[in-house]
PDB file of C-alpha atoms in Angstrom:
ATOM      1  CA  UNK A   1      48.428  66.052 111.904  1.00  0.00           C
ATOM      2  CA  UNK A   2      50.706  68.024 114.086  1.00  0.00           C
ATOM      3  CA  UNK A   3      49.953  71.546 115.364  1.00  0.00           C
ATOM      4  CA  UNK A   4      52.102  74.454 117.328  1.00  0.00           C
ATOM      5  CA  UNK A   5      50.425  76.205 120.463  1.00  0.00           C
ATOM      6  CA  UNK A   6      51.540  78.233 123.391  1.00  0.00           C
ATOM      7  CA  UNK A   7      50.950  79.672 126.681  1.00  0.00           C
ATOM      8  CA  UNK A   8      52.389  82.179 128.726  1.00  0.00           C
ATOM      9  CA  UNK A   9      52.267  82.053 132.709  1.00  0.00           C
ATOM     10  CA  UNK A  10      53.171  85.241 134.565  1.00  0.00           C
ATOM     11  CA  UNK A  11      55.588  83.437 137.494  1.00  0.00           C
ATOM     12  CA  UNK A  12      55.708  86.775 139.426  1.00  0.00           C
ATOM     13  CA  UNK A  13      51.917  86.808 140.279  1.00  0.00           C
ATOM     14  CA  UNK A  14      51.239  83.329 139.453  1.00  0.00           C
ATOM     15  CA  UNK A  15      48.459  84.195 137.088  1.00  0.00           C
ATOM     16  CA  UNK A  16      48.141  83.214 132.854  1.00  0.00           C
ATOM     17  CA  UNK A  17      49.973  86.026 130.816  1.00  0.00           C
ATOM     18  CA  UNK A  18      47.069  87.494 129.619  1.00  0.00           C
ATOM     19  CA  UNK A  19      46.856  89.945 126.588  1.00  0.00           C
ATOM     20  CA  UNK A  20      50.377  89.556 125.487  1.00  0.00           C
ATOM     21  CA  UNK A  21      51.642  90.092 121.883  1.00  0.00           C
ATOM     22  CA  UNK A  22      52.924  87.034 120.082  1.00  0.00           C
ATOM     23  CA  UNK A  23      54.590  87.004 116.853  1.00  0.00           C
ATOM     24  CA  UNK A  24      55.503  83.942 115.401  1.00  0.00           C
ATOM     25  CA  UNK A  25      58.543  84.119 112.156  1.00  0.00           C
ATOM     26  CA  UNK A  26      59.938  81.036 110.482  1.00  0.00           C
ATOM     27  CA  UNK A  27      63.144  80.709 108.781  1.00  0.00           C
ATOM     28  CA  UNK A  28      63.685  81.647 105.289  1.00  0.00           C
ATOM     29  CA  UNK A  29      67.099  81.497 104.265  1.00  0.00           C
ATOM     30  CA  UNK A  30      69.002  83.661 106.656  1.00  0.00           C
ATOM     31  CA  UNK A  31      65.809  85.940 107.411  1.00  0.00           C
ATOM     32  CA  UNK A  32      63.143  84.853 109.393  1.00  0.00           C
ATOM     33  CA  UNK A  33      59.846  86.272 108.104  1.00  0.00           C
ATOM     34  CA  UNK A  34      56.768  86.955 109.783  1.00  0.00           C
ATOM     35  CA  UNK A  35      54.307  84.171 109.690  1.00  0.00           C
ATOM     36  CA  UNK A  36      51.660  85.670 112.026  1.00  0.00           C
ATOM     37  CA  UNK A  37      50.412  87.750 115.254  1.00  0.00           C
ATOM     38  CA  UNK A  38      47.878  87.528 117.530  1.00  0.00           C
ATOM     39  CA  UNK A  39      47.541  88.063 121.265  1.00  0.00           C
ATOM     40  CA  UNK A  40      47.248  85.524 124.525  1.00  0.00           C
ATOM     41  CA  UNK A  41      43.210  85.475 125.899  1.00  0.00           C
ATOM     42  CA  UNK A  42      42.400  85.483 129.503  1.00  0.00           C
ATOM     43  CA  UNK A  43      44.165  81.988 130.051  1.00  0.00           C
ATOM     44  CA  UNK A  44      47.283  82.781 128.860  1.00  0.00           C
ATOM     45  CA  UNK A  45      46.820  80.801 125.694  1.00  0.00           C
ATOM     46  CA  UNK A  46      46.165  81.622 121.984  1.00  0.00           C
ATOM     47  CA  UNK A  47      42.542  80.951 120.985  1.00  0.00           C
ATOM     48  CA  UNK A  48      44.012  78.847 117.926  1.00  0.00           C
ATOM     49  CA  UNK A  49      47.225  76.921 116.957  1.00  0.00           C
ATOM     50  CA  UNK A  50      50.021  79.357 116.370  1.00  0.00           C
ATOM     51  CA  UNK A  51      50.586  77.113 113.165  1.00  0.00           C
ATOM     52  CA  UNK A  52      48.175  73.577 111.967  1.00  0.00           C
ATOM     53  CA  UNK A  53      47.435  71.654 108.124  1.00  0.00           C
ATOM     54  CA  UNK A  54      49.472  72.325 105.530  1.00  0.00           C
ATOM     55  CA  UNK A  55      51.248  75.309 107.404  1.00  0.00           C
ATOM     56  CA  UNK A  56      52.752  72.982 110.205  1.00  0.00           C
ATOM     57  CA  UNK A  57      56.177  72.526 107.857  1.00  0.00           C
ATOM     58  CA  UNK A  58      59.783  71.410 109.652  1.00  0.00           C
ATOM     59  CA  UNK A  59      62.258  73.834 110.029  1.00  0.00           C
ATOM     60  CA  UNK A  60      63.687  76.625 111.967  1.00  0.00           C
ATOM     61  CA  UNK A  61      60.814  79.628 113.836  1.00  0.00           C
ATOM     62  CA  UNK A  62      60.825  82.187 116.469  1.00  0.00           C
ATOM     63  CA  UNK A  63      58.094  83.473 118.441  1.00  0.00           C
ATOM     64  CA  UNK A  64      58.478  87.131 119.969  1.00  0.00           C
ATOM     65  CA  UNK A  65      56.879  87.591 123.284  1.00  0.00           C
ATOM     66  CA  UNK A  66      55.892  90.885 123.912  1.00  0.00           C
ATOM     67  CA  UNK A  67      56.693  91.344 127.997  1.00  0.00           C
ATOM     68  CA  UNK A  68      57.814  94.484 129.133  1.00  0.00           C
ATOM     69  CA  UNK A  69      54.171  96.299 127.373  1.00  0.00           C
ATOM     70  CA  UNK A  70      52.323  93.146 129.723  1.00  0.00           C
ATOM     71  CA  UNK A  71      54.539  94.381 132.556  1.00  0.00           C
ATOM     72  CA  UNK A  72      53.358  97.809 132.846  1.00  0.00           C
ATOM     73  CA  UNK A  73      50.016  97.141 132.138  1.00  0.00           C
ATOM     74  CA  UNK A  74      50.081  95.083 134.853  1.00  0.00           C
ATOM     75  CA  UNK A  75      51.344  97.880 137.172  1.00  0.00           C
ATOM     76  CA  UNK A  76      54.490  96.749 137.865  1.00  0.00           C
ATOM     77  CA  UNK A  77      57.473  99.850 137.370  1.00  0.00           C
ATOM     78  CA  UNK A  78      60.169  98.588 134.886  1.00  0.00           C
ATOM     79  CA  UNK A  79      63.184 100.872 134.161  1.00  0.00           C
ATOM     80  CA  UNK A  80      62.794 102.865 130.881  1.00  0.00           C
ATOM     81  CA  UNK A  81      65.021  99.896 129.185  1.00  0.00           C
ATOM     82  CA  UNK A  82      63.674  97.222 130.529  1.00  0.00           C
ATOM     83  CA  UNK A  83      65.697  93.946 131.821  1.00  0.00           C
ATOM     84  CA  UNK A  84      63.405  91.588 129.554  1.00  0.00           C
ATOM     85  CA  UNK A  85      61.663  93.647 126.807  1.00  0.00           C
ATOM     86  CA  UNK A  86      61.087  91.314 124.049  1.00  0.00           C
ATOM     87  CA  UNK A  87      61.089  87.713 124.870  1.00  0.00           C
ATOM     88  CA  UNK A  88      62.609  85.452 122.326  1.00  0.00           C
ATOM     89  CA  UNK A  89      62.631  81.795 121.526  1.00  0.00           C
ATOM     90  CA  UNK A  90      63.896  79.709 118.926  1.00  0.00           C
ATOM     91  CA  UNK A  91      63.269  76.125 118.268  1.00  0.00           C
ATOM     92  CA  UNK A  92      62.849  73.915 115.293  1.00  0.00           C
ATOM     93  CA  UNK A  93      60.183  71.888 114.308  1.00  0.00           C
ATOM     94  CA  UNK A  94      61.285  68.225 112.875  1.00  0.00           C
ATOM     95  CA  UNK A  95      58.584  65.634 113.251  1.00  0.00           C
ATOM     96  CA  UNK A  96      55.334  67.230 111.554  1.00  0.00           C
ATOM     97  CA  UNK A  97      53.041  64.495 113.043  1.00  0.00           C
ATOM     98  CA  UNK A  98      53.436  65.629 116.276  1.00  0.00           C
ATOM     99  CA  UNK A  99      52.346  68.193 118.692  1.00  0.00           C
ATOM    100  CA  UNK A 100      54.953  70.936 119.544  1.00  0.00           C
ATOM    101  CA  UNK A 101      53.445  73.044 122.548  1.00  0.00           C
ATOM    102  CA  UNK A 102      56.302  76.144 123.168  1.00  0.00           C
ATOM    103  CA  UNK A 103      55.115  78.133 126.969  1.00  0.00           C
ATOM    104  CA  UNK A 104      56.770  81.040 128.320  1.00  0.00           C
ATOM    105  CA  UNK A 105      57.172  81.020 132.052  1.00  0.00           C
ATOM    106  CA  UNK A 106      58.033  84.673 132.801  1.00  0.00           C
ATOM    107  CA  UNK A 107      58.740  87.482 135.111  1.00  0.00           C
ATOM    108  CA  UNK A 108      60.188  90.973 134.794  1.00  0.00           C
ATOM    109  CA  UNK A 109      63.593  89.691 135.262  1.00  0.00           C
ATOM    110  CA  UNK A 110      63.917  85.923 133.869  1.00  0.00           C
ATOM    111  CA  UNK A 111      61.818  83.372 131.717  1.00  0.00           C
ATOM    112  CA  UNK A 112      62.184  79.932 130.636  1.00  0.00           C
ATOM    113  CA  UNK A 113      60.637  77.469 127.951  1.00  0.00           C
ATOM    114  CA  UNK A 114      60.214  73.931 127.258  1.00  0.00           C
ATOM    115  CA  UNK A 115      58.990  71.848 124.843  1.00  0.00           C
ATOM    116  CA  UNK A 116      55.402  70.549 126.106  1.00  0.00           C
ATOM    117  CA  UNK A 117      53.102  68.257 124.604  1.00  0.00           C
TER     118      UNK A 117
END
């Protein structure tokens, strides 16, 4: 049975994005609706799958990253709009058998993504 999980790494210090917001929404039509929230531990990672069993269904998600509030807890000065506020990604989720694994690799001013395994 497949499963969705994530991580977030903080590539400015080097260190697991710890405490950060994550929202995950999947596709509903032309809305994408809010599946569920919870927030990175100590490691960077969520203590469950994001999404496992009968609630790991193909089709279209986004997960909301919640940076900019990590950011300044972490001390670091962002301007009062910040460059990356929100971090979004969207994917799709075909083969339910399989493992999708979605990390953020971030910074205050650029992030990138990949599917892991």
């Amino acid at each position: 049975m497949g499963k969705l999980t994530t991580h977030v790494l903080d590539t400015a210090s080097g260190l697991p994005g710890a405490e950060i917001k994550v929202s995950l929404f999947r596709q509903e039509g032309t809305d994408f609706v809010l599946v569920k929230t919870t927030h990175t531990d100590s490691d960077g990672r969520t203590d469950q799958p994001l999404l496992e069993g009968e609630d790991f269904t193909a089709g279209k998600y986004q997960l909301i990253f919640e940076t900019a509030h990590y950011f300044r807890q972490q001390g670091i000065e962002l301007a009062s709009v910040p460059f990356l506020d929100d971090v979004v990604i969207r994917f799709g989720i075909a083969d339910t058998s399989s493992h999708y694994h979605v990390p953020l690799l971030v910074s205050p001013y650029s992030f990138s993504t990949y599917r892991g395994s």
